[in-house]
Amino acid sequence: MDSTSQPVIPDFNTISFIYFDLDDTLIDHKNAQDRALLDVWSQYPQMQQIEPLEFVTEYGATNHRLWEAYRNSEVTQRELRRLRFEDTFQRLGISSVDWREIDKVYMDCYSRHWDWIPDARKAFVRISEQYPVGIMTNGFTVIQKKKFEYFSLNRYAHHLIISEEAGHLKPDTRIFNFAAEQAGCKPGELLYVGDSYSSDVTGGINSGWKTAWYNRSGMQPELNLAHFTFSEYHRLLGVLQNTNTT
Ligand SMILES: [Mg+2]
């Protein structure tokens, strides 16, 4: 089933609790990351031998590879934070930059660029008035907790679940099962809203949940098994309001 053959109104009648992914679903992580990297680039003359876009692109690819390794328990959190800069610098031929210093500068800049995805705040708040909601995120506890606080997510979310605390990363079904237990719901009563097809949609479906895929970039996977796909939040609001009143 591709996105065009999905029913206009998915069967969300059984939904009694909705979990959201955090990064790039509610919060624009990618934009904050890229802007923080540009800040780092501009502060270090030794980096300016390369183009800023080259740095952003190389870091993005390296970080993605290392997150896969972290997911597979091949590197620790500290190794990931070190290697994502060290490997990027090595590939780009940049030397004499200490990763600890860069990591600190990067994290400071990153948090200064945090912002909501367009319309996500309004949708999240409105949905939280109709359904109990929670957050389930792959990420590091210390960083994700700062985001919870910064965006006042605990005002709306009944459960805030972080992979590092749960002991498993999406798409592992064990974190979805843990979240279901926390919500006191059966899998078929849960909806997961997330931007990653491989982590959020696949993990949700394998756990028996309903899924809503926030496909902002218009990806077209060969097989789209998400129960609902949207690129603008008013469409998600539309189907949930429709579901709730029928
Ligand atoms: Mg995400």
Tab-separated table of C-alpha atoms and ligand atoms in Angstrom:
chain	number	residue	atom	x	y	z
A	1	MET	CA	0.000	0.000	0.000
A	2	ASP	CA	1.502	3.340	-0.933
A	3	SER	CA	0.573	6.692	0.569
A	4	THR	CA	-1.890	7.436	-2.207
A	5	SER	CA	-3.894	4.287	-1.486
A	6	GLN	CA	-4.297	5.004	2.229
A	7	PRO	CA	-7.888	5.605	3.273
A	8	VAL	CA	-8.712	9.328	3.498
A	9	ILE	CA	-9.882	8.821	7.075
A	10	PRO	CA	-7.917	6.072	8.816
A	11	ASP	CA	-9.591	3.864	11.386
A	12	PHE	CA	-8.470	5.589	14.572
A	13	ASN	CA	-11.666	4.805	16.501
A	14	THR	CA	-9.876	2.443	18.866
A	15	ILE	CA	-7.265	5.050	19.848
A	16	SER	CA	-7.247	6.007	23.517
A	17	PHE	CA	-3.669	7.312	23.973
A	18	ILE	CA	-1.279	9.083	21.603
A	19	TYR	CA	2.501	9.109	21.884
A	20	PHE	CA	4.620	11.556	19.887
A	21	ASP	CA	8.219	11.343	18.809
A	22	LEU	CA	10.138	14.492	19.784
A	23	ASP	CA	12.997	15.351	17.396
A	24	ASP	CA	11.878	16.423	13.927
A	25	THR	CA	8.268	15.582	14.791
A	26	LEU	CA	7.453	18.253	17.397
A	27	ILE	CA	10.824	19.995	17.700
A	28	ASP	CA	12.891	21.058	14.681
A	29	HIS	CA	16.067	19.211	15.683
A	30	LYS	CA	17.609	19.203	12.182
A	31	ASN	CA	17.384	22.969	11.844
A	32	ALA	CA	18.836	23.504	15.342
A	33	GLN	CA	21.643	21.052	14.602
A	34	ASP	CA	22.572	22.665	11.277
A	35	ARG	CA	22.482	26.194	12.685
A	36	ALA	CA	24.624	25.130	15.673
A	37	LEU	CA	27.170	23.564	13.302
A	38	LEU	CA	27.347	26.815	11.341
A	39	ASP	CA	27.940	28.666	14.621
A	40	VAL	CA	30.788	26.244	15.435
A	41	TRP	CA	32.249	26.666	11.930
A	42	SER	CA	32.264	30.446	12.231
A	43	GLN	CA	34.074	30.374	15.602
A	44	TYR	CA	37.071	28.274	14.492
A	45	PRO	CA	39.393	29.694	11.811
A	46	GLN	CA	40.959	26.260	11.184
A	47	MET	CA	37.558	25.049	9.951
A	48	GLN	CA	37.190	27.812	7.451
A	49	GLN	CA	39.494	26.055	4.997
A	50	ILE	CA	36.381	24.042	4.085
A	51	GLU	CA	32.946	25.213	3.017
A	52	PRO	CA	30.368	25.401	5.859
A	53	LEU	CA	27.926	23.218	3.930
A	54	GLU	CA	30.613	20.555	3.572
A	55	PHE	CA	31.027	20.521	7.361
A	56	VAL	CA	27.261	20.295	7.954
A	57	THR	CA	26.857	17.495	5.391
A	58	GLU	CA	29.836	15.460	6.600
A	59	TYR	CA	28.780	15.798	10.249
A	60	GLY	CA	25.233	14.749	9.347
A	61	ALA	CA	26.401	11.583	7.574
A	62	THR	CA	28.894	10.716	10.330
A	63	ASN	CA	26.364	11.317	13.104
A	64	HIS	CA	23.787	9.162	11.291
A	65	ARG	CA	26.290	6.290	10.958
A	66	LEU	CA	27.256	6.544	14.627
A	67	TRP	CA	23.619	6.562	15.780
A	68	GLU	CA	23.149	3.279	13.914
A	69	ALA	CA	26.200	1.926	15.752
A	70	TYR	CA	24.837	3.247	19.074
A	71	ARG	CA	21.479	1.613	18.368
A	72	ASN	CA	23.338	-1.682	17.844
A	73	SER	CA	25.340	-1.190	21.082
A	74	GLU	CA	28.581	-0.944	19.080
A	75	VAL	CA	29.543	2.439	20.590
A	76	THR	CA	28.686	4.133	23.884
A	77	GLN	CA	27.036	7.522	24.224
A	78	ARG	CA	30.392	9.130	25.079
A	79	GLU	CA	32.097	7.483	22.092
A	80	LEU	CA	29.314	8.728	19.842
A	81	ARG	CA	29.723	12.294	21.086
A	82	ARG	CA	33.502	12.109	20.582
A	83	LEU	CA	33.566	10.286	17.250
A	84	ARG	CA	30.926	12.365	15.519
A	85	PHE	CA	33.340	15.293	15.667
A	86	GLU	CA	36.670	13.424	15.489
A	87	ASP	CA	35.606	11.371	12.452
A	88	THR	CA	34.148	14.432	10.727
A	89	PHE	CA	37.362	16.412	11.288
A	90	GLN	CA	39.497	13.511	10.106
A	91	ARG	CA	37.491	13.074	6.904
A	92	LEU	CA	37.686	16.790	6.191
A	93	GLY	CA	41.395	17.046	7.046
A	94	ILE	CA	40.855	19.425	9.980
A	95	SER	CA	43.347	19.049	12.805
A	96	SER	CA	44.121	20.599	16.198
A	97	VAL	CA	40.527	20.933	17.350
A	98	ASP	CA	39.640	19.318	20.665
A	99	TRP	CA	36.351	17.429	20.448
A	100	ARG	CA	35.403	18.178	24.085
A	101	GLU	CA	35.589	21.896	23.462
A	102	ILE	CA	33.668	21.599	20.195
A	103	ASP	CA	31.039	19.377	21.819
A	104	LYS	CA	30.460	21.980	24.514
A	105	VAL	CA	30.251	24.892	22.063
A	106	TYR	CA	27.978	22.837	19.802
A	107	MET	CA	25.598	21.861	22.625
A	108	ASP	CA	25.322	25.477	23.820
A	109	CYS	CA	24.549	26.692	20.301
A	110	TYR	CA	22.200	23.753	19.625
A	111	SER	CA	19.960	24.560	22.587
A	112	ARG	CA	19.810	28.229	21.577
A	113	HIS	CA	18.258	27.226	18.225
A	114	TRP	CA	15.524	24.964	19.585
A	115	ASP	CA	12.094	25.689	18.166
A	116	TRP	CA	8.847	23.926	17.359
A	117	ILE	CA	8.120	22.420	13.950
A	118	PRO	CA	5.621	24.746	12.182
A	119	ASP	CA	2.123	24.305	13.665
A	120	ALA	CA	3.260	21.379	15.843
A	121	ARG	CA	2.738	23.221	19.131
A	122	LYS	CA	-0.824	24.201	18.307
A	123	ALA	CA	-1.639	20.673	17.114
A	124	PHE	CA	0.031	19.010	20.105
A	125	VAL	CA	-1.825	21.192	22.604
A	126	ARG	CA	-5.153	20.728	20.846
A	127	ILE	CA	-4.711	16.947	20.603
A	128	SER	CA	-3.769	16.845	24.311
A	129	GLU	CA	-7.208	18.331	25.060
A	130	GLN	CA	-8.874	15.405	23.263
A	131	TYR	CA	-6.624	12.480	24.168
A	132	PRO	CA	-4.081	11.689	26.848
A	133	VAL	CA	-0.688	12.154	25.184
A	134	GLY	CA	2.929	11.228	25.854
A	135	ILE	CA	6.392	11.593	24.363
A	136	MET	CA	8.645	8.686	23.422
A	137	THR	CA	12.075	9.663	22.118
A	138	ASN	CA	15.402	8.114	21.186
A	139	GLY	CA	17.970	10.391	22.715
A	140	PHE	CA	20.232	11.175	25.591
A	141	THR	CA	18.477	11.725	28.892
A	142	VAL	CA	20.347	14.872	29.859
A	143	ILE	CA	19.527	16.626	26.565
A	144	GLN	CA	15.969	15.395	26.115
A	145	LYS	CA	15.034	16.382	29.677
A	146	LYS	CA	16.210	19.919	28.963
A	147	LYS	CA	13.918	19.960	25.921
A	148	PHE	CA	10.974	18.695	28.005
A	149	GLU	CA	11.545	21.580	30.382
A	150	TYR	CA	12.241	24.228	27.723
A	151	PHE	CA	9.061	23.391	25.794
A	152	SER	CA	6.992	22.741	28.980
A	153	LEU	CA	6.041	19.331	27.636
A	154	ASN	CA	5.195	17.934	31.063
A	155	ARG	CA	2.245	20.332	31.169
A	156	TYR	CA	0.625	18.231	28.451
A	157	ALA	CA	2.297	14.810	28.418
A	158	HIS	CA	1.264	12.086	30.868
A	159	HIS	CA	4.426	10.092	30.159
A	160	LEU	CA	7.852	11.242	28.941
A	161	ILE	CA	9.856	8.228	27.827
A	162	ILE	CA	13.532	8.397	26.807
A	163	SER	CA	15.299	5.427	25.230
A	164	GLU	CA	18.363	5.792	27.452
A	165	GLU	CA	16.153	5.394	30.536
A	166	ALA	CA	13.931	2.690	29.035
A	167	GLY	CA	17.020	0.674	28.045
A	168	HIS	CA	15.958	0.163	24.417
A	169	LEU	CA	15.857	2.355	21.324
A	170	LYS	CA	13.092	2.559	18.754
A	171	PRO	CA	12.308	0.558	16.628
A	172	ASP	CA	12.858	-2.124	19.295
A	173	THR	CA	9.389	-3.320	20.273
A	174	ARG	CA	10.450	-3.410	23.936
A	175	ILE	CA	10.373	0.395	24.244
A	176	PHE	CA	6.917	0.456	22.615
A	177	ASN	CA	5.755	-2.283	25.016
A	178	PHE	CA	7.159	-0.298	27.940
A	179	ALA	CA	5.321	2.828	26.759
A	180	ALA	CA	2.081	0.837	26.358
A	181	GLU	CA	2.410	-0.430	29.941
A	182	GLN	CA	3.000	3.101	31.205
A	183	ALA	CA	-0.143	4.284	29.419
A	184	GLY	CA	-2.127	1.257	30.622
A	185	CYS	CA	-3.282	0.564	27.057
A	186	LYS	CA	-3.369	-2.387	24.700
A	187	PRO	CA	-1.239	-1.961	21.545
A	188	GLY	CA	-4.299	-1.453	19.311
A	189	GLU	CA	-5.400	1.495	21.454
A	190	LEU	CA	-2.177	3.405	20.882
A	191	LEU	CA	-1.203	5.795	18.119
A	192	TYR	CA	2.412	6.772	17.494
A	193	VAL	CA	3.146	9.988	15.631
A	194	GLY	CA	6.693	10.236	14.282
A	195	ASP	CA	8.872	11.374	11.395
A	196	SER	CA	11.152	8.361	10.982
A	197	TYR	CA	9.784	5.581	8.823
A	198	SER	CA	12.420	3.083	10.010
A	199	SER	CA	12.202	3.875	13.745
A	200	ASP	CA	8.696	5.197	14.308
A	201	VAL	CA	6.433	3.590	11.707
A	202	THR	CA	8.215	0.239	11.570
A	203	GLY	CA	8.599	0.051	15.353
A	204	GLY	CA	4.994	1.049	15.920
A	205	ILE	CA	3.569	-1.423	13.420
A	206	ASN	CA	5.734	-4.281	14.706
A	207	SER	CA	4.376	-3.507	18.193
A	208	GLY	CA	0.747	-3.605	17.055
A	209	TRP	CA	0.197	0.176	17.342
A	210	LYS	CA	-1.503	2.506	14.891
A	211	THR	CA	0.949	4.898	13.249
A	212	ALA	CA	0.825	8.404	11.815
A	213	TRP	CA	3.894	9.245	9.765
A	214	TYR	CA	4.963	12.895	9.652
A	215	ASN	CA	6.586	12.789	6.231
A	216	ARG	CA	7.710	16.382	5.957
A	217	SER	CA	10.295	15.753	3.246
A	218	GLY	CA	7.940	13.823	0.962
A	219	MET	CA	9.876	10.555	1.082
A	220	GLN	CA	8.384	7.800	-1.016
A	221	PRO	CA	9.302	4.398	0.361
A	222	GLU	CA	8.484	1.390	-1.832
A	223	LEU	CA	6.030	0.189	0.761
A	224	ASN	CA	4.273	2.615	3.104
A	225	LEU	CA	2.511	0.715	5.873
A	226	ALA	CA	1.739	3.767	8.018
A	227	HIS	CA	-1.968	4.030	8.846
A	228	PHE	CA	-1.868	7.729	8.036
A	229	THR	CA	0.742	9.933	6.362
A	230	PHE	CA	0.804	13.701	6.634
A	231	SER	CA	3.135	16.593	5.896
A	232	GLU	CA	1.120	19.360	7.571
A	233	TYR	CA	-0.253	19.215	11.087
A	234	HIS	CA	-3.726	20.435	10.225
A	235	ARG	CA	-4.255	17.139	8.375
A	236	LEU	CA	-3.490	15.099	11.508
A	237	LEU	CA	-5.767	17.355	13.535
A	238	GLY	CA	-8.472	16.846	10.923
A	239	VAL	CA	-8.479	13.056	11.084
A	240	LEU	CA	-8.299	12.951	14.891
A	241	GLN	CA	-11.133	15.435	15.299
A	242	ASN	CA	-13.178	13.523	12.764
A	243	THR	CA	-12.470	10.266	14.586
A	244	ASN	CA	-13.336	11.738	17.953
A	245	THR	CA	-16.729	13.034	16.913
A	246	THR	CA	-17.991	9.978	14.992
B	1	MG	MG	12.323	11.943	15.015
